[in-house]
Amino acid sequence: MTTKRCRISDIPLHTFLDFGPQPLGNGFLNKKEFENEFFYNMSVGFSEESFMVQLNDQPKPEQMFHDQYAFFSSTSNRMKKHFENFALDVLNSGYLSGSTPFIVELGCNDGIMLKNFANKRIKHLGIEPSRNVAEEANKNGVQTISDFFSESLAELIVQRYGKADAFLAANVMCHIPNILDVAKGIKKLLKPSGVLMFEEPYLGDVIYKNSYDQIYDEHVFLFSLHSIEYLFNLVDMELINAIPQTTHGGSMRYVLAHKGAHRVNSSVDQLMGKEKVQKLDKLSTFIDFGLKVEKSKNDLINLLCDLKSHGKTIAGYAATSKSTTILNYCKVGLDLITYISDTTPIKQGKFSPGMHIPIVPHESFISNPPDYAFLFAWNHSDEIMAKEKHFSENGGKWITHVPKVGIL
Ligand code: JHZ
């Protein structure tokens, strides 16, 4: 394999994990598409200069985000509540100038966050490259354009709508390979007192929980404060706050502004210190992580094979993007998992990427419960456990791989 270079610092990357051939994380498909299914080699590298953990290769953005995109944010009630609170935090942050702020959100999906501004008649704009999801946002009353964000799109937005008070994103920035161009665009789009607030799965949690399933095609980066500071320093912006979140198995909300525009909160220094203790700036951490991932894979295969050899039935719960990595890396197929239940209509009746396990509606899980359910949406565990009390009360058991492979 040729050595890849860091997308930010341009120095050679150190590869520490190789998952082998992987399909698209959200590439749910029909039987007739099996033959020509797309695979790429998924390996992960670290830059000792920018501290950025990143995929060596990523499929083209247009292959992942299009008019049949399968992930709709509003499938989780907890996430709806979370984005309602995020919107309130923005409104109460004290960073918005004047009485008529302008809010822009990158990757607004079905409008889960912006509708909280739209409902209050606050000037807003969503940017969402997946056309089917953008249409849903517009239907939800959120003004949305379907495009990929870039420095040139930022210039157009400034011309047409003016500069923004807040630029928001959630579970989006880590998807974007040309992130430096996006950072330049944000810099141009923000008012002098404007802020960038975004949250993404946090590298520190991924390492701590061994949640390697956060690595898939869409997540070209796994961010830390170290890497975000490095990246935005290049466009003369600085971290002014960082707030840990419990969503998606552990995320971080980053708040950034033009250098010197706002006071830097003490949490930035505290969390940077914590990252140093966890050694998120050192290659050795990721080499250790690679070994733990390999062990997790072997433990999972042993557990599933053991249950099967005792005649147990196993089904997957929630066809998450994350499950694509687990299933394909551990080579878990129909011989071990009979079906995956999911509430998203566009995924139902299709097959899982790569391993081709049927995706069935949630009703099938209720009418035909397995002995064991593999909790692929472990990040929504509280919501799911509350919903599936009946399954547990009737002897159904849950399998997890986070932080360790086992039965819950
Ligand atoms: P969930 C998505 O990842 C995709 P995924 C994306 N790339 C990203 O960055 C991350 O989020 C952060 C189903 N479900 O949220 C619905 C049930 O069936 O873990 C969805 O198909 N029953 C943008 O896909 C899937 O789970 C339920 O009760 O890993 C959502 O998975 C619940 C709560 C969910 O994200």
Coordinates of C-alpha atoms and ligand atoms in Angstrom, one line a residue:
M1 CA 0.0 0.0 0.0
T2 CA 1.4 3.4 -0.9
T3 CA 1.8 5.8 2.1
K4 CA -1.0 8.4 2.2
R5 CA -0.5 12.0 3.2
C6 CA -2.4 13.9 5.9
R7 CA -5.3 15.9 4.3
I8 CA -4.4 18.9 6.6
S9 CA -0.7 18.9 7.3
D10 CA 0.4 17.0 4.1
I11 CA 2.9 14.9 6.0
P12 CA 2.9 11.0 5.5
L13 CA 0.3 9.2 7.6
H14 CA 1.2 6.3 10.0
T15 CA -1.3 3.5 9.3
F16 CA -2.4 1.7 12.4
L17 CA -5.5 -0.2 11.4
D18 CA -6.6 -2.1 8.3
F19 CA -10.2 -3.3 8.1
G20 CA -9.7 -4.8 4.6
P21 CA -12.4 -4.5 1.9
Q22 CA -15.5 -2.6 3.1
P23 CA -18.7 -1.5 1.4
L24 CA -20.4 1.8 1.9
G25 CA -21.6 2.2 5.5
N26 CA -25.1 3.2 4.3
G27 CA -25.0 1.2 1.0
F28 CA -28.2 -0.8 1.7
L29 CA -29.0 -2.6 -1.5
N30 CA -31.4 -4.9 -3.4
K31 CA -30.5 -8.4 -4.5
K32 CA -29.9 -7.4 -8.1
E33 CA -27.2 -5.0 -7.0
F34 CA -25.2 -7.6 -5.1
E35 CA -23.0 -8.5 -8.1
N36 CA -21.7 -4.9 -8.8
E37 CA -21.5 -3.8 -5.1
F38 CA -18.7 -1.3 -4.5
F39 CA -15.9 -2.1 -2.1
Y40 CA -12.8 -0.1 -1.1
N41 CA -10.0 -0.9 1.3
M42 CA -10.6 0.8 4.6
S43 CA -7.4 1.6 6.6
V44 CA -6.8 4.3 9.1
G45 CA -3.8 6.6 9.6
F46 CA -2.6 9.2 12.1
S47 CA -0.7 12.4 11.4
E48 CA 1.9 13.3 14.1
E49 CA 1.7 16.9 12.8
S50 CA -2.0 17.7 12.8
F51 CA -3.0 14.9 15.3
M52 CA -5.7 14.0 12.8
V53 CA -6.9 10.4 12.8
Q54 CA -8.2 9.8 9.2
L55 CA -9.1 7.2 6.6
N56 CA -6.3 6.6 4.2
D57 CA -8.9 6.3 1.4
Q58 CA -12.5 7.4 1.3
P59 CA -15.0 6.8 -1.5
K60 CA -16.1 9.9 -3.4
P61 CA -18.6 12.1 -1.5
E62 CA -21.2 11.6 -4.4
Q63 CA -21.1 7.9 -3.9
M64 CA -22.1 8.3 -0.2
F65 CA -24.4 11.3 -0.2
H66 CA -27.0 11.4 -3.0
D67 CA -30.8 11.2 -3.7
Q68 CA -31.2 7.8 -2.0
Y69 CA -29.3 8.5 1.3
A70 CA -30.5 6.1 4.0
F71 CA -29.9 8.0 7.2
F72 CA -32.6 10.2 8.6
S73 CA -31.7 11.9 11.9
S74 CA -35.3 12.1 13.2
T75 CA -35.5 8.3 13.7
S76 CA -34.4 8.8 17.3
N77 CA -36.6 10.6 19.8
R78 CA -33.7 11.2 22.1
M79 CA -31.8 12.9 19.2
K80 CA -34.9 15.2 18.5
K81 CA -34.7 16.3 22.1
H82 CA -30.9 16.7 21.9
F83 CA -31.2 19.1 18.9
E84 CA -34.0 21.0 20.5
N85 CA -31.5 21.6 23.4
F86 CA -28.6 22.4 21.1
A87 CA -30.8 25.1 19.4
L88 CA -31.6 26.6 22.8
D89 CA -28.0 26.6 23.8
V90 CA -27.2 28.5 20.6
L91 CA -29.9 31.0 21.2
N92 CA -28.8 31.5 24.9
S93 CA -25.1 31.5 24.1
G94 CA -24.7 35.3 24.1
Y95 CA -22.8 35.0 20.8
L96 CA -25.7 36.1 18.6
S97 CA -25.6 39.7 17.6
G98 CA -28.8 41.8 17.4
S99 CA -32.4 40.7 17.4
T100 CA -32.4 39.1 13.9
P101 CA -29.6 36.6 13.9
F102 CA -28.8 34.4 10.8
I103 CA -28.1 30.7 11.5
V104 CA -26.5 28.4 8.9
E105 CA -26.3 24.6 9.4
L106 CA -24.1 22.4 7.3
G107 CA -25.5 18.9 6.7
C108 CA -28.9 19.7 8.2
N109 CA -30.3 16.3 7.2
D110 CA -34.1 16.3 7.6
G111 CA -34.1 19.6 9.5
I112 CA -34.0 18.0 13.0
M113 CA -32.0 21.0 14.5
L114 CA -33.0 23.9 12.2
K115 CA -36.7 23.4 12.6
N116 CA -36.3 24.6 16.1
F117 CA -35.1 28.0 14.6
A118 CA -37.6 27.9 11.7
N119 CA -40.5 27.4 14.2
K120 CA -39.4 30.6 15.9
R121 CA -39.2 32.4 12.5
I122 CA -35.5 32.9 12.9
K123 CA -33.5 33.5 9.7
H124 CA -31.8 30.3 8.8
L125 CA -30.3 28.3 5.9
G126 CA -29.6 24.5 5.7
I127 CA -27.1 23.0 3.4
E128 CA -27.6 19.3 2.7
P129 CA -26.0 17.4 -0.2
S130 CA -28.3 14.3 0.0
R131 CA -31.2 15.5 -2.2
N132 CA -33.9 13.2 -0.7
V133 CA -33.0 14.2 2.9
A134 CA -32.9 18.0 1.9
E135 CA -36.4 17.6 0.4
E136 CA -37.6 16.3 3.7
A137 CA -36.0 19.3 5.5
N138 CA -37.8 21.7 3.1
K139 CA -41.1 19.8 3.8
N140 CA -40.4 20.3 7.5
G141 CA -40.4 24.1 6.9
V142 CA -36.6 24.4 7.0
Q143 CA -35.1 26.5 4.1
T144 CA -32.5 24.1 2.6
I145 CA -30.3 24.1 -0.4
S146 CA -29.0 20.7 -1.7
D147 CA -25.3 21.1 -2.3
F148 CA -21.8 20.4 -0.9
F149 CA -20.4 23.2 1.1
S150 CA -17.2 24.9 0.0
E151 CA -15.4 28.2 0.1
S152 CA -17.1 29.2 -3.2
L153 CA -20.6 28.3 -1.9
A154 CA -19.8 30.4 1.2
E155 CA -19.1 33.4 -1.0
L156 CA -22.5 32.9 -2.8
I157 CA -24.3 32.6 0.5
V158 CA -22.8 35.8 1.8
Q159 CA -23.8 37.6 -1.5
R160 CA -27.4 36.3 -1.3
Y161 CA -28.2 36.1 2.5
G162 CA -25.4 38.1 4.3
K163 CA -22.9 36.9 6.9
A164 CA -23.9 34.4 9.6
D165 CA -24.0 34.8 13.4
A166 CA -23.7 31.0 14.0
F167 CA -22.5 28.2 11.7
L168 CA -23.7 24.9 13.1
A169 CA -23.0 21.3 12.2
A170 CA -23.6 17.9 13.9
N171 CA -22.2 14.6 12.8
V172 CA -21.1 16.2 9.5
M173 CA -17.7 17.9 9.7
C174 CA -16.0 14.5 10.2
H175 CA -17.5 13.4 6.9
I176 CA -15.7 16.0 4.7
P177 CA -12.4 15.2 3.1
N178 CA -11.7 18.7 1.9
I179 CA -12.2 20.1 5.4
L180 CA -9.6 22.8 5.0
D181 CA -11.7 24.3 2.1
V182 CA -14.8 24.1 4.3
A183 CA -12.9 25.8 7.2
K184 CA -11.9 28.7 4.8
G185 CA -15.6 29.0 3.8
I186 CA -16.8 29.1 7.4
K187 CA -14.2 31.8 8.1
K188 CA -15.6 33.9 5.2
L189 CA -19.2 33.3 6.1
L190 CA -19.1 34.3 9.8
K191 CA -19.6 37.8 11.0
P192 CA -16.7 39.2 13.1
S193 CA -18.5 38.1 16.3
G194 CA -19.9 35.0 14.7
V195 CA -19.3 31.5 16.1
L196 CA -18.9 28.0 14.7
M197 CA -20.5 25.3 16.9
F198 CA -20.3 21.7 15.8
E199 CA -20.4 18.3 17.4
E200 CA -19.0 15.0 16.3
P201 CA -18.2 11.5 17.7
Y202 CA -15.2 12.1 19.9
L203 CA -11.9 10.4 19.4
G204 CA -11.3 10.1 23.2
D205 CA -14.5 8.1 23.6
V206 CA -13.7 5.9 20.6
I207 CA -10.4 5.0 22.1
Y208 CA -11.7 4.6 25.7
K209 CA -14.7 2.5 24.7
N210 CA -13.0 0.6 21.9
S211 CA -15.9 1.7 19.7
Y212 CA -14.1 1.0 16.4
D213 CA -17.5 0.8 14.6
Q214 CA -17.4 4.7 14.5
I215 CA -14.9 4.1 11.7
Y216 CA -16.6 3.7 8.3
D217 CA -16.5 5.4 4.9
E218 CA -18.5 8.5 5.9
H219 CA -16.2 9.3 8.9
V220 CA -13.1 10.3 7.1
F221 CA -11.9 12.0 10.4
L222 CA -12.1 11.3 14.1
F223 CA -11.6 14.6 15.8
S224 CA -10.0 15.6 19.1
L225 CA -9.4 19.1 20.5
H226 CA -5.8 18.8 19.4
S227 CA -6.7 18.2 15.7
I228 CA -9.5 20.8 15.7
E229 CA -7.2 23.4 17.1
Y230 CA -4.5 22.6 14.5
L231 CA -7.0 22.7 11.6
F232 CA -8.7 26.0 12.5
N233 CA -5.5 27.7 13.4
L234 CA -4.7 27.5 9.7
V235 CA -7.7 29.8 9.0
D236 CA -7.0 32.1 12.0
M237 CA -9.8 30.8 14.2
E238 CA -9.5 29.5 17.7
L239 CA -11.3 27.1 20.0
I240 CA -13.2 29.1 22.6
N241 CA -15.1 26.3 24.3
A242 CA -15.5 22.5 24.2
I243 CA -18.4 20.6 25.8
P244 CA -18.5 16.8 26.0
Q245 CA -21.8 15.2 24.9
T246 CA -23.3 11.8 25.6
T247 CA -24.8 11.4 22.1
H248 CA -23.5 8.9 19.6
G249 CA -21.6 7.0 22.2
G250 CA -19.6 10.1 23.3
S251 CA -19.3 13.3 21.2
M252 CA -17.6 16.7 21.6
R253 CA -19.2 20.0 20.9
Y254 CA -16.6 22.4 19.7
V255 CA -17.1 26.2 19.7
L256 CA -14.8 28.3 17.6
A257 CA -14.5 32.0 16.7
H258 CA -12.3 34.4 14.8
K259 CA -9.0 34.7 16.9
G260 CA -9.4 37.2 19.7
A261 CA -13.1 37.8 19.1
H262 CA -14.3 36.1 22.3
R263 CA -13.0 35.0 25.7
V264 CA -11.6 31.4 25.7
N265 CA -13.4 29.2 28.3
S266 CA -11.2 27.3 30.8
S267 CA -12.7 24.0 29.6
V268 CA -10.4 24.2 26.5
D269 CA -7.2 24.0 28.6
Q270 CA -8.8 21.3 30.8
L271 CA -9.8 19.1 28.0
M272 CA -6.5 19.6 26.1
G273 CA -4.8 18.5 29.3
K274 CA -7.0 15.4 29.5
E275 CA -6.2 14.5 25.9
K276 CA -2.5 14.7 26.8
V277 CA -3.0 12.3 29.7
Q278 CA -5.0 9.9 27.3
K279 CA -2.1 10.5 24.8
L280 CA -4.4 11.3 22.0
D281 CA -1.4 13.2 20.5
K282 CA 0.7 10.0 20.3
L283 CA 1.0 7.4 17.7
S284 CA 1.6 4.6 20.3
T285 CA -2.1 5.1 21.5
F286 CA -3.4 4.2 18.1
I287 CA -1.1 1.2 17.7
D288 CA -2.5 -0.1 21.0
F289 CA -6.0 0.6 19.9
G290 CA -5.4 -1.4 16.7
L291 CA -4.5 -4.4 18.8
K292 CA -7.6 -4.1 21.0
V293 CA -9.8 -3.9 17.9
E294 CA -8.3 -7.1 16.7
K295 CA -9.0 -8.8 20.0
S296 CA -12.6 -7.5 20.1
K297 CA -13.1 -9.0 16.6
N298 CA -11.9 -12.4 17.8
D299 CA -14.0 -12.3 21.0
L300 CA -17.1 -11.4 19.0
I301 CA -16.7 -14.2 16.5
N302 CA -16.2 -16.7 19.3
L303 CA -19.3 -15.5 21.2
L304 CA -21.6 -15.6 18.1
C305 CA -20.3 -19.0 17.0
D306 CA -20.7 -20.3 20.6
L307 CA -24.3 -19.1 20.8
K308 CA -25.1 -20.6 17.3
S309 CA -23.5 -24.0 18.3
H310 CA -26.0 -24.0 21.2
G311 CA -28.9 -23.6 18.8
K312 CA -29.6 -19.9 19.7
T313 CA -31.1 -17.5 17.2
I314 CA -29.5 -14.1 16.8
A315 CA -30.8 -11.0 15.1
G316 CA -29.4 -7.5 14.7
Y317 CA -31.2 -4.5 16.3
A318 CA -30.9 -1.3 14.1
A319 CA -29.1 -1.3 10.8
T320 CA -26.7 1.5 11.7
S321 CA -23.8 2.7 9.6
K322 CA -21.6 1.4 12.4
S323 CA -22.9 -2.1 12.0
T324 CA -21.5 -2.2 8.5
T325 CA -18.0 -2.1 9.9
I326 CA -18.6 -4.8 12.5
L327 CA -20.3 -7.2 10.1
N328 CA -17.8 -6.8 7.3
Y329 CA -14.7 -6.6 9.5
C330 CA -15.7 -9.6 11.6
K331 CA -17.3 -11.4 8.6
V332 CA -20.6 -11.9 10.3
G333 CA -23.1 -13.1 7.8
L334 CA -26.4 -14.9 7.5
D335 CA -25.0 -18.1 9.1
L336 CA -24.8 -16.1 12.4
I337 CA -27.4 -13.3 12.1
T338 CA -30.8 -14.1 10.6
Y339 CA -32.1 -10.5 10.1
I340 CA -31.6 -6.9 11.2
S341 CA -34.6 -5.0 12.3
D342 CA -34.7 -1.2 11.6
T343 CA -37.4 1.5 11.8
T344 CA -36.2 3.4 8.7
P345 CA -38.6 2.7 5.7
I346 CA -35.9 3.3 3.0
K347 CA -33.7 0.5 4.6
Q348 CA -36.5 -2.1 5.0
G349 CA -36.8 -4.8 2.4
K350 CA -33.1 -4.2 1.4
F351 CA -30.0 -6.0 2.5
S352 CA -27.1 -4.9 4.6
P353 CA -24.0 -3.6 2.8
G354 CA -21.4 -6.3 2.1
M355 CA -22.8 -9.2 4.2
H356 CA -26.3 -9.1 2.7
I357 CA -28.4 -9.7 5.8
P358 CA -32.1 -8.9 5.2
I359 CA -33.3 -5.6 6.8
V360 CA -36.8 -6.1 8.2
P361 CA -39.3 -3.6 9.9
H362 CA -39.4 -3.4 13.6
E363 CA -42.7 -5.2 13.6
S364 CA -40.9 -8.4 12.5
F365 CA -38.7 -8.1 15.6
I366 CA -41.8 -8.0 17.7
S367 CA -43.6 -10.9 16.0
N368 CA -40.5 -13.1 15.5
P369 CA -38.1 -12.2 18.3
P370 CA -34.7 -13.9 18.4
D371 CA -33.1 -15.4 21.5
Y372 CA -30.3 -12.8 21.3
A373 CA -30.4 -9.3 19.7
F374 CA -27.1 -7.7 18.7
L375 CA -27.5 -4.0 19.8
F376 CA -26.0 -2.3 16.8
A377 CA -27.4 1.1 18.0
W378 CA -25.6 0.8 21.4
N379 CA -25.5 4.6 21.4
H380 CA -29.3 4.6 21.7
S381 CA -29.3 2.0 24.4
D382 CA -31.4 3.8 27.0
E383 CA -34.1 4.6 24.5
I384 CA -34.1 1.1 23.1
M385 CA -34.1 -0.7 26.4
A386 CA -37.1 1.3 27.5
K387 CA -38.9 0.5 24.3
E388 CA -38.0 -3.2 24.3
K389 CA -38.8 -4.1 28.0
H390 CA -41.2 -6.8 26.7
F391 CA -38.3 -8.6 24.8
S392 CA -36.1 -8.6 27.9
E393 CA -38.9 -9.6 30.2
N394 CA -39.6 -12.6 28.0
G395 CA -36.0 -13.9 28.3
G396 CA -34.6 -12.0 25.2
K397 CA -30.9 -11.2 25.7
W398 CA -28.7 -8.3 24.3
I399 CA -25.3 -8.7 22.8
T400 CA -22.9 -5.8 22.7
H401 CA -19.3 -5.2 21.7
V402 CA -18.8 -1.9 23.5
P403 CA -16.8 -1.5 25.6
K404 CA -16.2 -5.2 25.7
V405 CA -17.8 -8.1 23.8
G406 CA -20.5 -9.7 26.0
I407 CA -24.1 -10.2 27.0
L408 CA -25.8 -7.2 28.6
Ligands
JHZ1 P1 -27.5 5.7 14.7 C1 -25.4 7.9 11.6 O1 -24.7 6.7 12.0 C2 -24.9 8.3 10.2 P2 -25.6 5.5 12.5 C3 -24.0 9.4 10.2 N1 -22.9 9.1 9.2 C4 -23.3 9.8 11.4 O2 -22.3 10.5 11.4 C5 -23.7 9.2 12.7 O3 -25.1 8.9 12.6 C6 -23.3 10.0 13.8 C7 -32.3 2.7 13.7 N2 -33.0 2.7 15.0 O4 -28.2 6.9 15.1 C8 -32.7 3.8 12.8 C9 -34.0 1.7 15.2 O5 -34.2 0.8 14.3 O6 -26.7 4.9 15.7 C10 -31.5 4.1 12.0 O7 -31.4 3.2 10.9 N3 -34.7 1.7 16.3 C11 -24.7 10.6 9.7 O8 -26.4 4.9 11.3 C12 -30.3 3.7 12.9 O9 -30.9 2.9 14.0 C13 -34.5 2.6 17.3 O10 -35.1 2.5 18.4 O11 -24.6 4.5 13.1 C14 -29.7 4.9 13.5 O12 -28.5 4.6 14.0 C15 -33.5 3.6 17.1 C16 -33.2 4.6 18.2 C17 -32.8 3.6 15.9 O13 -26.5 6.1 13.5

